[in-house]
Coordinates of C-alpha atoms in Angstrom, one line a residue:
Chain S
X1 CA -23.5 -49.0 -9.6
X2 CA -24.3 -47.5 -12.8
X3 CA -22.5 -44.0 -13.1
X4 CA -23.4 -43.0 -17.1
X5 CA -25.6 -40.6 -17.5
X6 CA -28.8 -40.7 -19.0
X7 CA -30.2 -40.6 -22.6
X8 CA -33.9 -40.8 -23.9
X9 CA -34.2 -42.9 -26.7
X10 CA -36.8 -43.0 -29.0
X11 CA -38.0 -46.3 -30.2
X12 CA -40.3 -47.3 -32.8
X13 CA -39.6 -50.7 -32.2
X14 CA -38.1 -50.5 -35.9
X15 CA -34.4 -51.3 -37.2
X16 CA -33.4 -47.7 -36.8
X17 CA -34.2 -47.6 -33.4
X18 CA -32.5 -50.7 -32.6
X19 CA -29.2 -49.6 -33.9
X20 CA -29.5 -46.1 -32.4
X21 CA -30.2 -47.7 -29.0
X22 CA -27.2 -50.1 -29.5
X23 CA -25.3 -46.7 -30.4
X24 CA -26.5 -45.1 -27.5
X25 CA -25.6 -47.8 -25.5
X26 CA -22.2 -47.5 -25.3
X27 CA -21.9 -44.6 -23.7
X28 CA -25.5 -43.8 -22.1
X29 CA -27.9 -45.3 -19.4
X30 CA -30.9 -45.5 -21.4
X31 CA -34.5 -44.9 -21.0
X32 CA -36.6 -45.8 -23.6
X33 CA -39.6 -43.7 -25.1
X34 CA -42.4 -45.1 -27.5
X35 CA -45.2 -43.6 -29.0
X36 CA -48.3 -44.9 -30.1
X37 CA -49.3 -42.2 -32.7
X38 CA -52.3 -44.4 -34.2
X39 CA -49.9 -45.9 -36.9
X40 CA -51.8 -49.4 -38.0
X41 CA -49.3 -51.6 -37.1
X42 CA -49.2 -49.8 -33.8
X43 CA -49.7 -53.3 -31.6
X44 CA -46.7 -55.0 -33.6
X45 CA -44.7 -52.1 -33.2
X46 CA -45.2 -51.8 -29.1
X47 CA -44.2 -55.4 -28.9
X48 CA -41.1 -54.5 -30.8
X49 CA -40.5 -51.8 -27.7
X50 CA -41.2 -54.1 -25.1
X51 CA -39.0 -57.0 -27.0
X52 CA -36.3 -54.7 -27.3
X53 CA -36.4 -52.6 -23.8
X54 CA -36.0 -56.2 -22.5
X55 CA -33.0 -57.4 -24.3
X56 CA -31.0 -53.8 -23.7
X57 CA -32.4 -53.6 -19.6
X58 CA -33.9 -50.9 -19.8
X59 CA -35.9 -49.9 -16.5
X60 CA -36.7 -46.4 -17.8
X61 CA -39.9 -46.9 -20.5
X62 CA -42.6 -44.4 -21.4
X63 CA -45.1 -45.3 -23.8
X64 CA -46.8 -42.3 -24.8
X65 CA -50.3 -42.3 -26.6
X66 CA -50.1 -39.2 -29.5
X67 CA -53.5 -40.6 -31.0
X68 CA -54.4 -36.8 -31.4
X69 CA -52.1 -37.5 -34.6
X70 CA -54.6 -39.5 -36.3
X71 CA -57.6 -37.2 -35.2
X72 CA -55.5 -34.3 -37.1
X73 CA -54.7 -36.8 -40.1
X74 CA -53.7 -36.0 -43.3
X75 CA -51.3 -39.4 -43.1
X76 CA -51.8 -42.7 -44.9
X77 CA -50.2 -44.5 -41.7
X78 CA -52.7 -42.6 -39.4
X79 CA -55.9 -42.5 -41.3
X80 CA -57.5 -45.8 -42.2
X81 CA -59.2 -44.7 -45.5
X82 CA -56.0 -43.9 -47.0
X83 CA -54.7 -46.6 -48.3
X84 CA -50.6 -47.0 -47.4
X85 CA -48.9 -47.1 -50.6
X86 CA -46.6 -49.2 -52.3
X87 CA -43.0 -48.5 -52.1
X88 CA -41.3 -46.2 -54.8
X89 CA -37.9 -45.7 -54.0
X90 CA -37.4 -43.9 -56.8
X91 CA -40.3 -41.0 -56.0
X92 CA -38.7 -37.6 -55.1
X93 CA -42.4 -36.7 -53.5
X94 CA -43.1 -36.5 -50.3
X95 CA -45.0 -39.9 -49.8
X96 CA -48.9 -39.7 -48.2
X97 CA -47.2 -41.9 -45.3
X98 CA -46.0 -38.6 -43.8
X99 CA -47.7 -37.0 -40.4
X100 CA -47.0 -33.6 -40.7
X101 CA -44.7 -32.1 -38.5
X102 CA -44.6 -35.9 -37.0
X103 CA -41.0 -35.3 -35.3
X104 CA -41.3 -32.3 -33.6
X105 CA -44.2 -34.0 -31.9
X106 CA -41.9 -36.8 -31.1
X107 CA -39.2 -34.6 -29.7
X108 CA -41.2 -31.9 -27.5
X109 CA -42.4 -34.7 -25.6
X110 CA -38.8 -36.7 -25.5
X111 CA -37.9 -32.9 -24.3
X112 CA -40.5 -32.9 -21.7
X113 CA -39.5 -36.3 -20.1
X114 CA -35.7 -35.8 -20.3
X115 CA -36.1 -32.7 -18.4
X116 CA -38.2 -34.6 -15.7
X117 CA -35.8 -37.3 -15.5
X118 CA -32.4 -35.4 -15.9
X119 CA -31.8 -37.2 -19.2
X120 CA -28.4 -35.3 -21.0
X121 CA -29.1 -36.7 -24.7
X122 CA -32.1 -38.1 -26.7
X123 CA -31.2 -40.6 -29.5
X124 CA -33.4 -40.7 -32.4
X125 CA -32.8 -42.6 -35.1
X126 CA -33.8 -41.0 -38.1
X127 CA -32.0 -41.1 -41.7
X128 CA -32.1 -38.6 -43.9
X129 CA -31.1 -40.6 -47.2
X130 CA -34.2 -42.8 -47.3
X131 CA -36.7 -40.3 -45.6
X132 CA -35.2 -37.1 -48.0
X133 CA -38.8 -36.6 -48.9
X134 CA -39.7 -35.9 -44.8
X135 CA -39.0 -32.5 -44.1
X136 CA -38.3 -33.4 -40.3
X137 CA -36.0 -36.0 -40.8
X138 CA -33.5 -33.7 -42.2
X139 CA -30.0 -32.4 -40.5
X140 CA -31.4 -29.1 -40.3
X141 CA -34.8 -29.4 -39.0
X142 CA -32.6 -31.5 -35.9
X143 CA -30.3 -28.5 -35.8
X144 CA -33.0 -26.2 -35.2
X145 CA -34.4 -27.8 -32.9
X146 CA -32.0 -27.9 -30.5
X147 CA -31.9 -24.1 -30.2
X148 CA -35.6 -24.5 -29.6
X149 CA -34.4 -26.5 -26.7
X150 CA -31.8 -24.5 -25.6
X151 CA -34.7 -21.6 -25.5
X152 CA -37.5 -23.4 -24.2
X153 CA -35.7 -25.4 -20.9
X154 CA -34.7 -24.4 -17.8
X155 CA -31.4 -22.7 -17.8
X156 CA -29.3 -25.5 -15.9
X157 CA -31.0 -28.0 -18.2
X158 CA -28.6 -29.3 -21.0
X159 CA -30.4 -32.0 -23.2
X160 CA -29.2 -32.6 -27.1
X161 CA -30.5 -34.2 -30.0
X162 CA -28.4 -36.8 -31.4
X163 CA -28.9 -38.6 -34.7
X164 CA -26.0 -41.2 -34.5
X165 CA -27.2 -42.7 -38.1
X166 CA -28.6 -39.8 -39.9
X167 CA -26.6 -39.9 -42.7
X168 CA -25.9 -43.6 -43.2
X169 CA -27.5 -45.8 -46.1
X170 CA -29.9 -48.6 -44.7
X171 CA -26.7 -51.4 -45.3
X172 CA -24.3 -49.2 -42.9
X173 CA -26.7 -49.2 -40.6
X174 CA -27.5 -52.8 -40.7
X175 CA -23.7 -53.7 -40.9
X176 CA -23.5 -51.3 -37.8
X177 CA -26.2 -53.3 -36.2
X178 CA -24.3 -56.6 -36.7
X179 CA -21.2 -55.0 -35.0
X180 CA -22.7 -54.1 -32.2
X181 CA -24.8 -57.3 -31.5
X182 CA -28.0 -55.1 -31.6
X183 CA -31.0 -57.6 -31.9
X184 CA -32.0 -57.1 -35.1
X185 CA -34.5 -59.7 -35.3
X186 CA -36.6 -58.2 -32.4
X187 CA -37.4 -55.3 -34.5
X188 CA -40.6 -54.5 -36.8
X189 CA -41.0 -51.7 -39.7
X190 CA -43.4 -53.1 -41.7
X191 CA -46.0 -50.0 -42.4
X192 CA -49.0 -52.4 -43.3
X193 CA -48.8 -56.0 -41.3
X194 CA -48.4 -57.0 -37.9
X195 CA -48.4 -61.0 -37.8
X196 CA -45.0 -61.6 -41.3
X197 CA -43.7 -58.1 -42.8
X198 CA -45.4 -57.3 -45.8
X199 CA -42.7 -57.1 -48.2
X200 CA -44.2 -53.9 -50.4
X201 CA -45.0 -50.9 -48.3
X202 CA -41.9 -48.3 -48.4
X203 CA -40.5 -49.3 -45.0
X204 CA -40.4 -53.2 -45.8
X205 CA -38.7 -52.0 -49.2
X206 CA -35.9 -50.3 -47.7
X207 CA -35.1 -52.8 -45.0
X208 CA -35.4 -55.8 -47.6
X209 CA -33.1 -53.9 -49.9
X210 CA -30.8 -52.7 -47.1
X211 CA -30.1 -56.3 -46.2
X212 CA -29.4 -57.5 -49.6
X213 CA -26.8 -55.0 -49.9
X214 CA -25.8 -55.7 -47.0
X215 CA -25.1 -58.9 -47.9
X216 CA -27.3 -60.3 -44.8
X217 CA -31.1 -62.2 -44.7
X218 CA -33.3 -60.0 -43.1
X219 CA -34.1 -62.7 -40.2
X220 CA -37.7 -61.4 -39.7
X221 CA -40.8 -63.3 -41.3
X222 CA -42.3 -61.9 -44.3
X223 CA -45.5 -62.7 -46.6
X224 CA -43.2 -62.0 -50.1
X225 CA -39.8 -61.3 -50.4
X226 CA -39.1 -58.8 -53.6
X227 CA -36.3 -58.4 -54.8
X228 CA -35.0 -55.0 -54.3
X229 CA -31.7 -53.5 -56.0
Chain K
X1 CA -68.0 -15.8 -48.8
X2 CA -65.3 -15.3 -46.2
X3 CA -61.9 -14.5 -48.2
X4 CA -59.6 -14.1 -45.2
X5 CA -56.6 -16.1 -45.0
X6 CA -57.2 -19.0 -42.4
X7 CA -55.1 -18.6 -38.8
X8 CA -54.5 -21.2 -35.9
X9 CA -55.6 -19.6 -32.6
X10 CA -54.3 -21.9 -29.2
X11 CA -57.2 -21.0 -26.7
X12 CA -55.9 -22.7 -23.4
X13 CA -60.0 -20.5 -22.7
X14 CA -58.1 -18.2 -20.4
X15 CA -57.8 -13.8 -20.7
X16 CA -54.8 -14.0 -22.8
X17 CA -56.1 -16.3 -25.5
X18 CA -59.0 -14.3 -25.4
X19 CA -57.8 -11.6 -26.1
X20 CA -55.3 -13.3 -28.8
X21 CA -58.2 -14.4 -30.6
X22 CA -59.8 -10.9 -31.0
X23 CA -56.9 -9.5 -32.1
X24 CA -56.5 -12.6 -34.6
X25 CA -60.0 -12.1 -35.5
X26 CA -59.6 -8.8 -36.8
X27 CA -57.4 -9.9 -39.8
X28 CA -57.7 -14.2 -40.1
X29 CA -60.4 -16.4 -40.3
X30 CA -60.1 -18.5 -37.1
X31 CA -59.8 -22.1 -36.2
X32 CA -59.5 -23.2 -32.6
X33 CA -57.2 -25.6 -30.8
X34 CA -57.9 -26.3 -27.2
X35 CA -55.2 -29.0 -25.3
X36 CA -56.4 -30.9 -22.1
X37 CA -52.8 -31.0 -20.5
X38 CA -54.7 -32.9 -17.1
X39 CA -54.4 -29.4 -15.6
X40 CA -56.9 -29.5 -12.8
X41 CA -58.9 -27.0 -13.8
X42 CA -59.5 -28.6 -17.4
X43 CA -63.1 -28.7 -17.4
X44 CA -63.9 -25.2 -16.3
X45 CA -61.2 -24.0 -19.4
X46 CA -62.7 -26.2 -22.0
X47 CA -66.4 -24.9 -21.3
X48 CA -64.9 -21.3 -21.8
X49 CA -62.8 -22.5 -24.7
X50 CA -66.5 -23.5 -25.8
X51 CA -67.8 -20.4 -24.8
X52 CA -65.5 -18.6 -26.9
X53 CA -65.3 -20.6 -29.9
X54 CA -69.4 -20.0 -29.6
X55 CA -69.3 -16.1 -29.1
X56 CA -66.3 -15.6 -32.2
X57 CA -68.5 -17.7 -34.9
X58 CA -65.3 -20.5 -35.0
X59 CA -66.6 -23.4 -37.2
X60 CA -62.8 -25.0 -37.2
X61 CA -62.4 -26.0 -33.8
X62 CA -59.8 -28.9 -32.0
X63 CA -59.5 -30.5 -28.7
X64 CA -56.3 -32.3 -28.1
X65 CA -55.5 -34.9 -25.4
X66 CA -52.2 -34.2 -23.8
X67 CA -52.3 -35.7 -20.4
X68 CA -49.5 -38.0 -21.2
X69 CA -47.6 -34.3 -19.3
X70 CA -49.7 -35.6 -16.4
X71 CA -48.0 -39.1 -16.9
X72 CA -44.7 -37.4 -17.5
X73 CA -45.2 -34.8 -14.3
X74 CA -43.0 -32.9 -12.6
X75 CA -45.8 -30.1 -12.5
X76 CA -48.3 -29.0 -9.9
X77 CA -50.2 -28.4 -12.7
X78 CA -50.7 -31.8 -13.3
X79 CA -49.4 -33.5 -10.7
X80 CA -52.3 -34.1 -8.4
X81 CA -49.7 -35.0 -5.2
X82 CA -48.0 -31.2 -5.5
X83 CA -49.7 -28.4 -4.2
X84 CA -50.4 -25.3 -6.2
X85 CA -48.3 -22.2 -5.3
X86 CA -50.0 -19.3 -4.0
X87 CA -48.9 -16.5 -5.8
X88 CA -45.6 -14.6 -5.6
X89 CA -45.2 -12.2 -8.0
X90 CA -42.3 -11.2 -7.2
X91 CA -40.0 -14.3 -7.6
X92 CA -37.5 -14.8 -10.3
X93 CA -37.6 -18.1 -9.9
X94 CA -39.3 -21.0 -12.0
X95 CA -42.9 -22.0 -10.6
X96 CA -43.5 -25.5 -9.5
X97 CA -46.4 -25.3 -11.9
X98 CA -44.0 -25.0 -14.8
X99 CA -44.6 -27.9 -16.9
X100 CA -41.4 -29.0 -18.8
X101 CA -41.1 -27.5 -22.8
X102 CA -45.0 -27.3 -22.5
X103 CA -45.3 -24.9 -25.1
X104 CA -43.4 -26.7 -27.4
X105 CA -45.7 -29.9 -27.1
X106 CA -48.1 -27.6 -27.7
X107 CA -46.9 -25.5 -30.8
X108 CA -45.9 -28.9 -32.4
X109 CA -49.4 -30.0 -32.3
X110 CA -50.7 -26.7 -33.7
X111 CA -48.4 -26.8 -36.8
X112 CA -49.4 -30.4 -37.5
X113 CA -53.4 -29.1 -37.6
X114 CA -52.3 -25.6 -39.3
X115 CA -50.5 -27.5 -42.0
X116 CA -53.3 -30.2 -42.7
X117 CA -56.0 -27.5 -42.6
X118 CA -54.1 -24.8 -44.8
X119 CA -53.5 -21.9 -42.1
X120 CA -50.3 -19.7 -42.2
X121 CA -50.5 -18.1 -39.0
X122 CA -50.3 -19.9 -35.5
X123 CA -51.8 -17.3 -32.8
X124 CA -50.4 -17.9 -29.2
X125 CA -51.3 -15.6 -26.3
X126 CA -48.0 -16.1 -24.6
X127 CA -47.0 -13.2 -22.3
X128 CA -43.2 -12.9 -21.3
X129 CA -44.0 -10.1 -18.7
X130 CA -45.9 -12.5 -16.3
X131 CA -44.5 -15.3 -16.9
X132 CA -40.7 -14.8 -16.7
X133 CA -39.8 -18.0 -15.0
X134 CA -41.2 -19.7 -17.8
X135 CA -38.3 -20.5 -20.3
X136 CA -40.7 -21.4 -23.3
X137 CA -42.7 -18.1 -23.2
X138 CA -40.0 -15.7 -24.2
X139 CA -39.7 -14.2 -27.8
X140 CA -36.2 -16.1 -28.8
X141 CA -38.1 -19.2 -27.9
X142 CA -41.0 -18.4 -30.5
X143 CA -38.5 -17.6 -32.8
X144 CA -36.5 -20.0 -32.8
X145 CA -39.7 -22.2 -32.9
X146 CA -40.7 -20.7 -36.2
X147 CA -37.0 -22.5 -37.0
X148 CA -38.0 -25.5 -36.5
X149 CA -41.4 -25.0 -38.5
X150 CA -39.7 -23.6 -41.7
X151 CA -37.8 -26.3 -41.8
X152 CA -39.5 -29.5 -40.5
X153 CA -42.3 -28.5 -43.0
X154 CA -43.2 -28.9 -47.0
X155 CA -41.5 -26.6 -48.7
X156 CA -45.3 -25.2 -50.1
X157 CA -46.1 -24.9 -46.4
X158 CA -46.0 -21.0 -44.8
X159 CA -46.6 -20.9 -41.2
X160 CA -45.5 -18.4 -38.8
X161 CA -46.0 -18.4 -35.2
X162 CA -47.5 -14.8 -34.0
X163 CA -47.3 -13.5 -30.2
X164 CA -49.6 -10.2 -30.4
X165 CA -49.7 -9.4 -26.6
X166 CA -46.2 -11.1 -25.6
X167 CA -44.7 -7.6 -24.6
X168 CA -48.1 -6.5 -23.1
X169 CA -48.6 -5.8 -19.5
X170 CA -51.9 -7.8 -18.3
X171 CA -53.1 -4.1 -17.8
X172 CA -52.8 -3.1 -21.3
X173 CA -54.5 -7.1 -22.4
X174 CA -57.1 -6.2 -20.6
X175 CA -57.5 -2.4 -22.1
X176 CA -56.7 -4.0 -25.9
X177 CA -59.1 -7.0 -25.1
X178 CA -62.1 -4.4 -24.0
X179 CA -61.6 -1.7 -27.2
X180 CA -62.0 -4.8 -29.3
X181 CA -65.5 -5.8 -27.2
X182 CA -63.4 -9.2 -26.5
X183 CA -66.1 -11.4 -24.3
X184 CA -63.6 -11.0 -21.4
X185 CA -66.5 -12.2 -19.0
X186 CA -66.3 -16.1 -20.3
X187 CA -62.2 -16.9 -20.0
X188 CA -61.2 -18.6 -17.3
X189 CA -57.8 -18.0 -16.0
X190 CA -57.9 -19.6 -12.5
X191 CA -55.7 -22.5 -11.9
X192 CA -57.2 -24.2 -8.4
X193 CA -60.7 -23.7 -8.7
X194 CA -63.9 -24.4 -10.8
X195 CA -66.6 -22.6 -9.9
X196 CA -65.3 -19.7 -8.0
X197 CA -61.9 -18.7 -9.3
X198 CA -59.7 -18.9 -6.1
X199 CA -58.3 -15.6 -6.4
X200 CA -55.0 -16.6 -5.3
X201 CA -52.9 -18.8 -7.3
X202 CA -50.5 -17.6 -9.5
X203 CA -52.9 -17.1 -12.5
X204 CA -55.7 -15.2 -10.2
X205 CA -53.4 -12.9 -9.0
X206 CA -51.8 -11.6 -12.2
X207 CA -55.5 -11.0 -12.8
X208 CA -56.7 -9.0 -10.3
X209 CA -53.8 -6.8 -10.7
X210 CA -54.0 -6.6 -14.3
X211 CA -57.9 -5.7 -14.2
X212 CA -56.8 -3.5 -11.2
X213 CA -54.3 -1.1 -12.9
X214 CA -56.4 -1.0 -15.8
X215 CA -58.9 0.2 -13.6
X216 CA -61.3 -2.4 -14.2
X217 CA -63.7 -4.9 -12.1
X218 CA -63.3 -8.2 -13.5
X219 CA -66.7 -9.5 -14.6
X220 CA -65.8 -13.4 -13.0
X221 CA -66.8 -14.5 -9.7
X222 CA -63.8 -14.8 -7.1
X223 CA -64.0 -16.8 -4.0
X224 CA -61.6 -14.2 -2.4
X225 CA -60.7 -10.3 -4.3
X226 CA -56.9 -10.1 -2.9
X227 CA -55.9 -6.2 -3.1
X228 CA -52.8 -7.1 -5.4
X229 CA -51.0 -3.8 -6.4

């Protein structure tokens, strides 16, 4: 008998959502959301999901197709003549990877099936720090939208937003990871390639450089391995 | 040369989006987004949706996919095992054809479009009157909404959500949607039926009255005319 309650967690299939599903863990049933939102490496990704429903038992999935995302465009993961550029962690500009208005999205259909399901919380695991230049990612945008859900749901339904590792750096989060036994190895977040991690698009960057700091080997296959400080 | 700033307009093809749009019209040039929820009625609504993007001149138009809500359910809307209410006007509570946080689904998808195509104004014809039981159709919902937009978008982005008829009676739609010679005659409001609105579902019903008190014949055909009062 399993008496926690239930939390919706979104996963990518990336290293955030592994960690915020290990998070959520501790405390939560979980049921386990993924959206397909046209991204490239969409098929690598969903694998990720299913990898990583399986080694957390979850029963609860959803995969959600948002491919109305890329018919919108305006996104460099969404639109295939845009080409996905190479990382610059140093770039205070918001990078042509965005979708705009990508997480709200995200979180009105999370909303949608915690209310059906009688879900309490929905994990996400964004991160400000290496996303600053994502308006949605931020502490704020999070904040409001929780009233929006307090507004919007029935009156006896009481779902929150929680961003377990919003404002950790990549290393904390990995380091967090390790402490939990979350199976980091499962995960993808390579922007560009599906078969070994890229190495150079923005997400590849800041999981390669997260690990060094961390003091760890990123244990997932990659084409080139940069060294990022 | 058309000068007018560009607006969003969500035409769901029924009176109130009608209506919405003409009052849009008078001020923005339009766009059009239509979403295909998997209500039942869907193809009847996107052929007025058509209709209407045909008799307001709308270059800019959008059709949406959203019948992951089916997948989701919990609706009579879109759940093809849950019968559709007849109508009972006067219950407080939540119809079964309330489809959980639709709106915001919905608004989420509109900002994404409005921000990639450069509009500042999101029309909705939401109406809190009619619709009490619906928790995402009230004003603190739409602004708290606009929350979430201002900051979950670029900082150069400006868009505003605008409910022009949400403190209307469907009597006084009706009277604003005829002074502005809105083609009333194509929407389609009817939730059960195709050809022949039912007359009786929830949607019918509100109307019949509302064309009633305005003392009005509505121009669709009806299966049944119901004397609502």
């Amino acid at each position: 008998m399993n008496k926690k309650p239930l939390a919706v967690v979104l996963v990518s299939g990336g290293l955030d959502s592994c960690v915020t599903a290990a998070i959520a863990g501790q405390t939560y049933s979980l049921a386990f959301l993924h959206l397909n939102y046209g991204q490239l490496t969409e098929k690598r990704e969903h694998q990720a999901f299913l990898d990583l429903a399986d080694a957390f038992n979850v029963e609860h999935r959803l995969d959600v197709d948002v491919t109305y995302l890329a018919k919108i465009g305006g996104s460099s993961l969404t639109d295939a003549t845009m080409r996905v550029p190479d990382a610059d962690l140093n770039s205070t500009e918001i990078p042509s990877s965005y979708v705009p208005f990508r997480n709200a999205n995200i979180l009105a259909i999370a909303v949608s099936w915690a209310e059906v399901i009688g879900a309490s919380k929905l994990f996400i695991g964004a991160v400000s720090e290496d996303s600053s230049g994502y308006p949605d990612c931020r502490p704020e945008f999070f904040k409001a939208f929780n009233q929006v859900i307090a507004t919007g749901t029935k009156p006896d339904t009481n779902i929150e937003i929680e961003t377990p590792i919003i404002h950790l750096k990549k290393e904390e989060i990995i380091q967090q990871g390790m402490a939990l036994n979350a199976p980091l190895a499962l995960s993808w977040s390579c922007y560009q390639s599906e078969e070994k991690a890229c190495g150079v698009c923005d997400s590849c960057a800041l999981r390669l450089r997260g690990f060094k700091r961390a003091g760890l080997e990123d244990p997932i296959p990659y084409q080139t391995r940069p060294d990022y400080t």
